[in-house]
Short mmCIF file of C-alpha atoms in Angstrom, two decimals:
data_model
loop_
_atom_site.label_atom_id
_atom_site.label_comp_id
_atom_site.label_asym_id
_atom_site.label_seq_id
_atom_site.Cartn_x
_atom_site.Cartn_y
_atom_site.Cartn_z
CA MET A 1 -4.34 6.12 1.44
CA ALA A 2 -1.89 6.08 4.33
CA SER A 3 -1.59 9.86 4.38
CA MET A 4 -5.33 10.31 4.54
CA LEU A 5 -5.81 7.73 7.29
CA LYS A 6 -3.10 9.41 9.35
CA ARG A 7 -4.75 12.78 8.84
CA LEU A 8 -8.13 11.46 9.86
CA SER A 9 -6.98 9.73 13.03
CA GLY A 10 -9.25 11.54 15.48
CA ALA A 11 -12.19 9.89 17.19
CA LEU A 12 -15.66 10.16 15.65
CA ALA A 13 -17.89 12.60 17.46
CA ALA A 14 -20.98 11.12 19.07
CA LEU A 15 -23.60 13.67 18.09
CA VAL A 16 -25.04 14.69 14.75
CA ALA A 17 -23.73 18.10 13.72
CA LEU A 18 -25.90 20.80 12.25
CA ALA A 19 -23.71 20.57 9.16
CA LEU A 20 -25.19 17.19 8.22
CA MET A 21 -28.94 16.84 8.43
CA ALA A 22 -30.56 13.41 8.56
CA PRO A 23 -33.06 12.09 5.97
CA MET A 24 -36.41 13.80 5.57
CA GLY A 25 -38.56 13.78 8.69
CA ALA A 26 -35.78 13.15 11.21
CA VAL A 27 -34.57 16.65 12.09
CA PRO A 28 -36.47 19.88 12.72
CA ALA A 29 -35.95 22.98 10.56
CA LEU A 30 -32.78 24.98 11.19
CA ALA A 31 -32.09 28.61 11.92
CA LEU A 32 -28.88 29.97 10.41
CA ASP A 33 -26.51 31.56 12.93
CA ALA A 34 -23.33 33.32 11.79
CA GLY A 35 -21.87 33.07 15.28
CA GLY A 36 -20.34 36.53 14.99
CA LEU A 37 -18.35 35.58 11.88
CA ALA A 38 -18.21 37.90 8.87
CA ASP A 39 -20.06 36.64 5.79
CA ASP A 40 -17.35 37.78 3.37
CA GLY A 41 -17.67 35.01 0.79
CA SER A 42 -14.60 33.11 2.05
CA ALA A 43 -16.31 30.07 3.56
CA SER A 44 -15.73 26.55 2.19
CA ILE A 45 -17.07 23.00 2.15
CA THR A 46 -14.66 20.06 1.89
CA VAL A 47 -15.81 16.52 1.20
CA HIS A 48 -13.79 13.57 2.53
CA LYS A 49 -15.07 10.65 0.50
CA TYR A 50 -14.52 7.02 1.42
CA LYS A 51 -15.81 3.52 0.87
CA THR A 52 -16.69 1.26 3.77
CA GLN A 53 -18.02 -2.26 4.18
CA SER A 54 -21.41 -1.28 5.58
CA ALA A 55 -23.34 1.67 6.93
CA SER A 56 -21.68 3.34 9.89
CA SER A 57 -23.54 3.45 13.18
CA THR A 58 -21.75 6.67 14.14
CA PRO A 59 -22.47 9.93 12.26
CA GLY A 60 -19.73 12.22 11.02
CA THR A 61 -19.54 15.90 11.94
CA GLY A 62 -18.63 19.14 10.20
CA GLU A 63 -15.15 19.28 11.70
CA ASP A 64 -11.87 18.16 10.14
CA GLY A 65 -9.90 15.25 11.58
CA GLN A 66 -12.64 12.64 11.86
CA GLY A 67 -11.67 9.00 12.23
CA LEU A 68 -12.64 6.49 9.55
CA PRO A 69 -13.98 2.98 10.08
CA VAL A 70 -11.34 0.23 9.98
CA GLY A 71 -10.68 -0.72 6.38
CA ALA A 72 -12.26 2.42 4.95
CA GLN A 73 -10.78 3.38 1.58
CA PRO A 74 -10.68 6.93 0.14
CA LEU A 75 -12.50 7.16 -3.19
CA GLU A 76 -11.01 9.09 -6.11
CA GLY A 77 -13.07 10.27 -9.07
CA VAL A 78 -16.40 10.64 -7.26
CA SER A 79 -18.34 13.70 -8.43
CA PHE A 80 -20.59 15.80 -6.23
CA THR A 81 -22.90 18.63 -7.21
CA LEU A 82 -23.38 21.48 -4.72
CA TYR A 83 -26.62 23.49 -4.80
CA ARG A 84 -27.28 26.59 -2.72
CA LEU A 85 -30.70 26.67 -1.04
CA ASP A 86 -32.97 29.63 -0.38
CA ASN A 87 -32.32 30.50 3.26
CA ALA A 88 -35.75 31.96 3.92
CA LYS A 89 -37.58 28.95 2.45
CA VAL A 90 -35.44 26.47 4.36
CA GLU A 91 -36.22 28.31 7.59
CA GLY A 92 -39.95 28.44 6.82
CA ALA A 93 -40.03 32.23 6.51
CA VAL A 94 -41.76 32.28 3.10
CA ALA A 95 -45.53 32.10 3.02
CA GLY A 96 -46.79 29.02 1.27
CA THR A 97 -43.53 27.08 1.62
CA ALA A 98 -43.09 24.81 4.62
CA ALA A 99 -39.60 24.38 6.04
CA PRO A 100 -38.12 20.95 5.18
CA ALA A 101 -37.57 18.54 8.03
CA GLY A 102 -34.26 17.44 6.52
CA ALA A 103 -32.43 16.45 3.37
CA PRO A 104 -34.32 14.65 0.59
CA THR A 105 -33.76 11.08 -0.48
CA ALA A 106 -31.89 10.54 -3.75
CA ASP A 107 -35.21 9.99 -5.55
CA ASP A 108 -36.66 13.25 -4.19
CA VAL A 109 -33.76 15.59 -5.05
CA ALA A 110 -35.37 17.09 -8.18
CA ALA A 111 -38.63 17.92 -6.39
CA PHE A 112 -36.74 19.26 -3.39
CA LEU A 113 -34.64 21.59 -5.54
CA ALA A 114 -37.70 22.79 -7.42
CA THR A 115 -38.99 24.14 -4.12
CA TYR A 116 -35.90 25.15 -2.15
CA ARG A 117 -33.07 25.89 -4.56
CA ASP A 118 -31.53 29.37 -4.77
CA ASN A 119 -31.51 29.86 -8.54
CA GLY A 120 -28.97 32.66 -8.26
CA PHE A 121 -26.25 30.11 -7.48
CA ALA A 122 -25.16 27.92 -10.39
CA PRO A 123 -24.80 24.24 -9.44
CA ASN A 124 -21.10 23.51 -8.94
CA VAL A 125 -19.54 20.08 -9.60
CA GLN A 126 -16.30 18.94 -7.94
CA THR A 127 -14.56 15.56 -8.23
CA THR A 128 -12.56 13.92 -5.46
CA ASP A 129 -8.77 13.65 -5.73
CA PRO A 130 -6.62 10.57 -4.87
CA ASP A 131 -7.07 11.34 -1.17
CA GLY A 132 -10.84 11.29 -1.62
CA THR A 133 -11.25 15.04 -1.06
CA ALA A 134 -12.97 17.81 -3.00
CA THR A 135 -13.44 21.45 -1.95
CA TRP A 136 -15.86 24.26 -2.80
CA ALA A 137 -14.29 27.60 -1.87
CA SER A 138 -15.45 31.23 -1.80
CA LEU A 139 -18.90 30.41 -0.45
CA ALA A 140 -21.36 32.73 1.24
CA PHE A 141 -23.10 31.69 4.44
CA GLY A 142 -26.24 29.66 4.01
CA TYR A 143 -27.67 26.21 3.39
CA TYR A 144 -26.32 23.93 0.65
CA LEU A 145 -27.49 20.61 -0.71
CA LEU A 146 -24.65 18.16 -1.49
CA VAL A 147 -25.58 15.40 -3.96
CA GLU A 148 -23.35 12.59 -5.20
CA THR A 149 -23.85 12.57 -8.97
CA ASP A 150 -21.19 10.09 -10.17
CA ALA A 151 -19.55 7.29 -8.16
CA GLY A 152 -16.63 7.19 -10.59
CA GLY A 153 -17.23 3.61 -11.67
CA ALA A 154 -16.85 2.15 -8.17
CA ASN A 155 -19.13 -0.77 -7.28
CA VAL A 156 -20.78 1.01 -4.36
CA ASP A 157 -24.12 2.32 -3.18
CA PRO A 158 -24.22 6.13 -3.57
CA ALA A 159 -24.10 8.33 -0.50
CA VAL A 160 -27.33 9.93 0.64
CA PRO A 161 -27.80 13.66 -0.10
CA SER A 162 -26.89 16.02 2.74
CA ILE A 163 -27.85 19.55 3.71
CA VAL A 164 -24.70 21.38 4.78
CA THR A 165 -24.97 24.47 6.95
CA VAL A 166 -22.30 27.17 6.60
CA PRO A 167 -21.00 28.19 9.10
CA TYR A 168 -20.95 24.99 11.11
CA ALA A 169 -21.96 25.19 14.78
CA ARG A 170 -19.64 23.30 17.11
CA GLN A 171 -20.97 22.55 20.56
CA ALA A 172 -18.21 22.10 23.11
CA MET A 173 -18.31 20.46 26.52
CA GLY A 174 -20.28 22.59 28.95
CA GLY A 175 -22.71 23.79 26.30
CA SER A 176 -20.68 26.62 24.72
CA THR A 177 -20.89 26.91 20.93
CA SER A 178 -18.30 28.08 18.41
CA TYR A 179 -18.60 28.42 14.65
CA ALA A 180 -16.40 27.42 11.72
CA LYS A 181 -16.51 28.87 8.20
CA ASP A 182 -14.70 25.85 6.75
CA VAL A 183 -16.99 22.83 6.96
CA HIS A 184 -15.86 19.22 6.45
CA VAL A 185 -18.31 16.54 5.32
CA TYR A 186 -17.77 12.77 5.44
CA PRO A 187 -20.25 11.05 3.10
CA LYS A 188 -19.63 7.33 2.70
CA ASN A 189 -20.32 4.71 0.05
CA VAL A 190 -21.16 1.18 1.10
CA SER A 191 -19.26 -1.40 -0.95
CA ARG A 192 -21.26 -3.84 -3.07
CA GLU A 193 -18.25 -6.08 -3.63
CA GLU A 194 -18.69 -9.70 -2.60
CA VAL A 195 -14.99 -9.95 -1.74
CA GLU A 196 -12.66 -7.07 -1.01
CA LYS A 197 -9.14 -6.74 0.34
CA THR A 198 -7.93 -3.45 1.79
CA ALA A 199 -4.51 -2.36 3.05
CA ILE A 200 -4.98 -0.53 6.36
CA GLY A 201 -2.61 2.26 7.33
CA ALA A 202 -0.02 1.20 4.76
CA PRO A 203 3.39 2.91 5.26
CA ASP A 204 4.31 5.63 2.80
CA VAL A 205 7.37 3.60 1.76
CA THR A 206 7.39 -0.18 1.94
CA ALA A 207 10.73 -1.82 2.68
CA PRO A 208 11.99 -5.10 4.15
CA GLY A 209 10.82 -5.52 7.72
CA GLU A 210 7.76 -3.27 7.30
CA LYS A 211 4.50 -4.54 8.75
CA LEU A 212 1.42 -4.35 6.53
CA GLU A 213 -2.12 -4.75 7.83
CA TYR A 214 -4.82 -6.11 5.54
CA GLN A 215 -8.52 -6.69 5.88
CA ILE A 216 -10.34 -9.22 3.71
CA ALA A 217 -14.12 -8.79 3.70
CA PHE A 218 -16.57 -11.26 2.22
CA MET A 219 -20.35 -11.44 2.19
CA VAL A 220 -22.15 -14.15 4.17
CA PRO A 221 -25.51 -15.84 3.54
CA GLU A 222 -28.67 -14.16 4.75
CA ALA A 223 -30.06 -14.82 8.22
CA GLY A 224 -31.51 -18.32 8.48
CA LYS A 225 -29.12 -19.64 5.83
CA VAL A 226 -25.92 -19.54 7.88
CA HIS A 227 -26.27 -22.40 10.38
CA ALA A 228 -29.05 -24.97 10.72
CA SER A 229 -26.77 -27.60 12.24
CA ASP A 230 -23.06 -28.37 12.18
CA ALA A 231 -23.72 -30.60 9.17
CA ALA A 232 -25.81 -27.94 7.45
CA ALA A 233 -23.80 -24.76 7.90
CA MET A 234 -22.11 -22.03 5.92
CA LYS A 235 -18.81 -23.09 4.43
CA ALA A 236 -16.26 -20.41 3.55
CA THR A 237 -12.70 -20.53 2.30
CA VAL A 238 -10.40 -17.55 1.76
CA VAL A 239 -7.16 -18.01 -0.14
CA ASP A 240 -4.63 -15.17 -0.03
CA ARG A 241 -2.46 -15.14 -3.15
CA LEU A 242 0.79 -13.59 -2.02
CA PRO A 243 2.82 -11.72 -4.64
CA LEU A 244 6.02 -13.50 -5.68
CA ASN A 245 9.38 -11.98 -6.54
CA ALA A 246 11.38 -12.83 -9.62
CA ALA A 247 12.79 -15.93 -7.93
CA GLY A 248 9.31 -17.25 -7.15
CA GLN A 249 9.46 -16.55 -3.42
CA PRO A 250 6.63 -14.73 -1.59
CA VAL A 251 7.12 -11.00 -1.08
CA LEU A 252 5.13 -11.13 2.17
CA THR A 253 5.07 -13.44 5.18
CA VAL A 254 1.63 -13.72 6.81
CA ASN A 255 1.44 -13.75 10.59
CA PRO A 256 -0.53 -16.85 11.74
CA SER A 257 -2.23 -14.67 14.38
CA PHE A 258 -5.27 -12.97 12.83
CA THR A 259 -8.66 -11.57 13.83
CA VAL A 260 -12.14 -12.37 12.57
CA THR A 261 -15.13 -10.06 13.00
CA ALA A 262 -18.82 -10.22 12.13
CA LEU A 263 -20.09 -6.97 10.58
CA SER A 264 -23.77 -6.05 10.73
CA LYS A 265 -25.70 -4.13 8.11
CA GLY A 266 -25.85 -1.16 10.47
CA GLY A 267 -22.10 -1.14 11.02
CA ASP A 268 -21.84 -2.85 14.40
CA THR A 269 -19.04 -5.39 14.85
CA THR A 270 -18.77 -8.56 16.94
CA ALA A 271 -15.44 -10.32 17.48
CA LEU A 272 -15.50 -14.03 16.60
CA ASN A 273 -13.11 -16.75 17.76
CA ALA A 274 -10.19 -16.95 15.34
CA GLY A 275 -9.36 -20.34 16.87
CA ASP A 276 -12.40 -21.77 15.09
CA ILE A 277 -10.72 -21.18 11.72
CA VAL A 278 -8.25 -23.60 10.15
CA PHE A 279 -5.14 -21.74 8.94
CA SER A 280 -2.78 -23.17 6.33
CA ASP A 281 0.39 -21.51 4.99
CA THR A 282 1.93 -23.10 1.90
CA SER A 283 3.32 -19.82 0.59
CA ALA A 284 6.93 -21.07 0.50
CA SER A 285 5.98 -23.47 -2.30
CA ASP A 286 2.98 -21.88 -4.03
CA GLY A 287 2.49 -18.39 -2.53
CA LEU A 288 -0.88 -19.36 -1.00
CA VAL A 289 -2.25 -18.85 2.50
CA THR A 290 -5.66 -20.35 3.30
CA TRP A 291 -8.32 -19.81 5.97
CA THR A 292 -11.15 -22.36 6.23
CA PHE A 293 -14.25 -21.34 8.21
CA GLY A 294 -16.02 -24.22 9.92
CA PRO A 295 -19.46 -24.63 11.54
CA GLU A 296 -18.41 -22.90 14.77
CA ILE A 297 -18.07 -19.56 12.99
CA ALA A 298 -21.37 -20.13 11.18
CA LYS A 299 -23.11 -20.94 14.47
CA ALA A 300 -21.79 -17.76 16.08
CA ILE A 301 -23.04 -15.65 13.16
CA GLU A 302 -26.46 -17.30 13.23
CA GLY A 303 -26.63 -16.57 16.95
CA ILE A 304 -26.10 -12.86 16.28
CA ASN A 305 -28.81 -12.97 13.60
CA SER A 306 -31.24 -14.73 15.94
CA THR A 307 -30.69 -12.11 18.62
CA ASN A 308 -31.49 -9.45 16.03
CA ALA A 309 -34.40 -11.26 14.37
CA SER A 310 -36.54 -8.11 14.53
CA ASN A 311 -33.65 -5.73 13.78
CA VAL A 312 -32.44 -6.03 10.18
CA ASP A 313 -29.59 -3.57 10.77
CA GLY A 314 -28.24 -5.84 13.49
CA GLN A 315 -27.95 -8.91 11.27
CA VAL A 316 -24.57 -9.94 9.89
CA VAL A 317 -23.79 -9.14 6.24
CA LYS A 318 -20.02 -9.61 6.06
CA VAL A 319 -17.08 -11.23 7.79
CA LEU A 320 -13.88 -9.22 8.20
CA LEU A 321 -10.58 -11.10 8.36
CA GLY A 322 -7.76 -9.00 9.84
CA ILE A 323 -4.25 -9.99 8.73
CA THR A 324 -0.74 -8.76 9.49
CA ALA A 325 2.10 -9.48 7.04
CA THR A 326 5.81 -8.65 6.99
CA VAL A 327 7.59 -7.39 3.87
CA ASN A 328 10.45 -9.77 3.08
CA ASP A 329 13.98 -8.98 1.92
CA ASN A 330 13.05 -10.41 -1.47
CA ALA A 331 10.28 -7.83 -1.91
CA TYR A 332 12.47 -5.97 -4.39
CA ASN A 333 11.23 -6.71 -7.91
CA GLY A 334 7.95 -7.85 -6.36
CA GLY A 335 5.87 -6.16 -9.06
CA ILE A 336 4.66 -2.96 -10.70
CA ASP A 337 1.19 -1.46 -10.97
CA ALA A 338 -0.73 -0.45 -14.09
CA THR A 339 1.16 2.85 -14.30
CA GLY A 340 4.56 1.17 -14.11
CA GLN A 341 5.21 2.17 -10.49
CA PRO A 342 6.76 -0.38 -8.10
CA SER A 343 4.09 -1.80 -5.83
CA ILE A 344 2.96 -4.69 -3.66
CA ALA A 345 -0.43 -5.96 -4.82
CA ASN A 346 -1.95 -9.30 -3.93
CA THR A 347 -5.48 -10.59 -4.12
CA ALA A 348 -7.63 -12.96 -2.12
CA VAL A 349 -10.12 -15.48 -3.49
CA ALA A 350 -13.25 -16.48 -1.55
CA THR A 351 -15.68 -19.36 -1.92
CA VAL A 352 -18.83 -19.28 0.23
CA SER A 353 -21.89 -21.55 0.37
CA ASP A 354 -24.97 -21.35 2.59
CA SER A 355 -26.44 -23.94 4.96
CA ASP A 356 -28.37 -25.52 2.07
CA GLY A 357 -25.13 -26.05 0.16
CA THR A 358 -25.94 -23.36 -2.40
CA VAL A 359 -22.78 -21.58 -3.56
CA MET A 360 -23.17 -17.80 -3.26
CA ILE A 361 -19.54 -16.80 -3.94
CA ASP A 362 -17.75 -19.10 -6.35
CA GLY A 363 -14.01 -18.49 -6.12
CA LYS A 364 -14.34 -14.76 -6.70
CA GLU A 365 -11.15 -12.67 -6.66
CA SER A 366 -11.06 -9.65 -4.40
CA VAL A 367 -10.85 -6.01 -5.37
CA THR A 368 -7.45 -4.98 -3.97
CA PRO A 369 -5.63 -1.64 -4.21
CA ALA A 370 -1.85 -1.90 -4.48
CA VAL A 371 0.53 -0.64 -1.81
CA THR A 372 2.91 1.66 -3.66
CA THR A 373 6.62 1.40 -2.95
CA MET A 374 9.31 3.95 -3.72
CA GLY A 375 11.51 2.97 -6.63
CA PHE A 376 11.89 3.17 -10.40
CA LYS A 377 11.69 1.10 -13.54
CA LEU A 378 14.28 0.93 -16.32
CA THR A 379 14.28 -0.77 -19.70
CA LYS A 380 17.23 -2.53 -21.31
CA VAL A 381 17.30 -1.44 -24.96
CA ASP A 382 19.41 -2.12 -28.05
CA ALA A 383 21.22 0.46 -30.20
CA ASP A 384 17.95 1.41 -31.89
CA GLY A 385 16.13 1.97 -28.61
CA ASN A 386 14.08 -1.24 -28.79
CA PRO A 387 13.56 -3.34 -25.63
CA VAL A 388 15.92 -6.30 -25.42
CA THR A 389 13.96 -9.51 -24.87
CA SER A 390 16.47 -12.04 -26.22
CA ASP A 391 18.37 -12.15 -22.94
CA SER A 392 18.26 -10.55 -19.50
CA ALA A 393 20.67 -8.32 -17.61
CA THR A 394 21.15 -7.75 -13.89
CA PHE A 395 21.62 -4.21 -12.56
CA LYS A 396 22.94 -2.81 -9.28
CA LEU A 397 22.71 0.63 -7.67
CA ALA A 398 25.52 2.75 -6.28
CA ALA A 399 25.32 5.96 -4.26
CA SER A 400 27.92 7.62 -6.50
CA TYR A 401 30.06 7.02 -9.58
CA ALA A 402 33.09 6.57 -7.35
CA ASP A 403 31.26 3.85 -5.38
CA ALA A 404 30.31 2.10 -8.60
CA VAL A 405 33.90 2.10 -9.81
CA ALA A 406 35.01 0.79 -6.43
CA GLY A 407 32.39 -1.95 -6.52
CA THR A 408 30.43 -0.59 -3.53
CA PHE A 409 26.70 -1.01 -4.10
CA ILE A 410 23.46 -0.40 -2.19
CA LYS A 411 22.48 -3.43 -0.11
CA ASN A 412 19.27 -5.42 -0.29
CA GLY A 413 17.25 -4.41 2.75
CA SER A 414 18.59 -5.81 6.00
CA THR A 415 20.95 -8.31 4.33
CA SER A 416 24.56 -7.86 3.27
CA ALA A 417 23.85 -8.80 -0.35
CA ASP A 418 23.87 -6.19 -3.10
CA LEU A 419 20.45 -4.96 -4.24
CA THR A 420 19.83 -6.19 -7.79
CA ALA A 421 17.14 -5.94 -10.47
CA THR A 422 16.98 -8.27 -13.45
CA SER A 423 15.38 -7.29 -16.75
CA SER A 424 12.35 -9.23 -17.92
CA LEU A 425 12.46 -11.33 -21.08
CA ALA A 426 8.88 -10.22 -21.75
CA ASP A 427 9.54 -6.49 -22.18
CA GLY A 428 13.15 -5.78 -21.14
CA THR A 429 12.15 -3.91 -17.97
CA ALA A 430 13.70 -4.12 -14.51
CA VAL A 431 12.31 -2.57 -11.32
CA PHE A 432 14.04 -1.31 -8.19
CA SER A 433 11.49 -0.88 -5.41
CA GLY A 434 11.27 -0.35 -1.66
CA LEU A 435 14.05 2.21 -1.76
#
């Protein structure tokens, strides 16, 4: 995730590119322009797929290097089908076939293709990789319809179909236009999760002293159910369950300074007063950090909703809690992910009720991707190769055999103590991480 976010660090462009047409009825018919480029079958379309908390109010463009909304998460395993369209029909040059005003809705794709598809091009399916990207290469110039056909099991709303124009026309300042044969598309999926925790810009290698940024998002009651009075107001509690190391100490220390933001359905954000939230850190004893949202936050959200009473997209759907945490020296042996790789993964639990006292989120645990650390796992085995679970063993690392013989070992982060890993009595494994 970190590598993709770094790659996509540019600012979002403010205008809708010709490469991405809006839903039906919003954009006039197009006229294909090669811009002096040779149509030699070497053009491409690359999808950059990500999940976000709500619809974005800023459109993407056909150029690479677009910025992503805060907390956006690349989606792996999402399948798209690419269809080539009949250029003449799309441009309204065929008698009896009107040019489309834009891309179809998901429900209208079949009818749209029946009219506009180029049957000489076989539909081509590509699936996004761990960075959320998928590429169709060796394309001729023309119009293509990009349809999300499988969300890969993610709990999200599917992206809307898009008409992609190849080449892509880039309008520069001053009105000049250039053209690109390699087009980049940024379809998004809006998360349906009630509670979600995302690591933002996580470092490629986590180690003691590293700063990690997290965002916890949770859904809020509908407009009119957030704040009737201070006594009848939304109540929300978020508990961050910090991962513990083998000694039972938290792997992360949460900074008591945090941000809180109201997110509208349309993607607009409004900063709220973090001072209206009660913060409690008992992580040293139980690994828990708690935020309690009182009536002041509820009143502020209801005020935004009242201002947007006639604008559904302007009403608040989620609250975003921005957190900074520091990786501790005891992060080594903090945990492993499902594939056995060292990682830092912790979840948040949210409980939310509306102004009537009706519970809408009842202690639900967040969906949280792990932050991978660099390291390795070993297993203590007996003479027959079976894991030893009758007792544990502690291991150290040395930079060379000579160092090991001399008793010189790699140190634990910023301390002077030797880095150690102790095998588990459950399966005989020990993990060195954060290396």
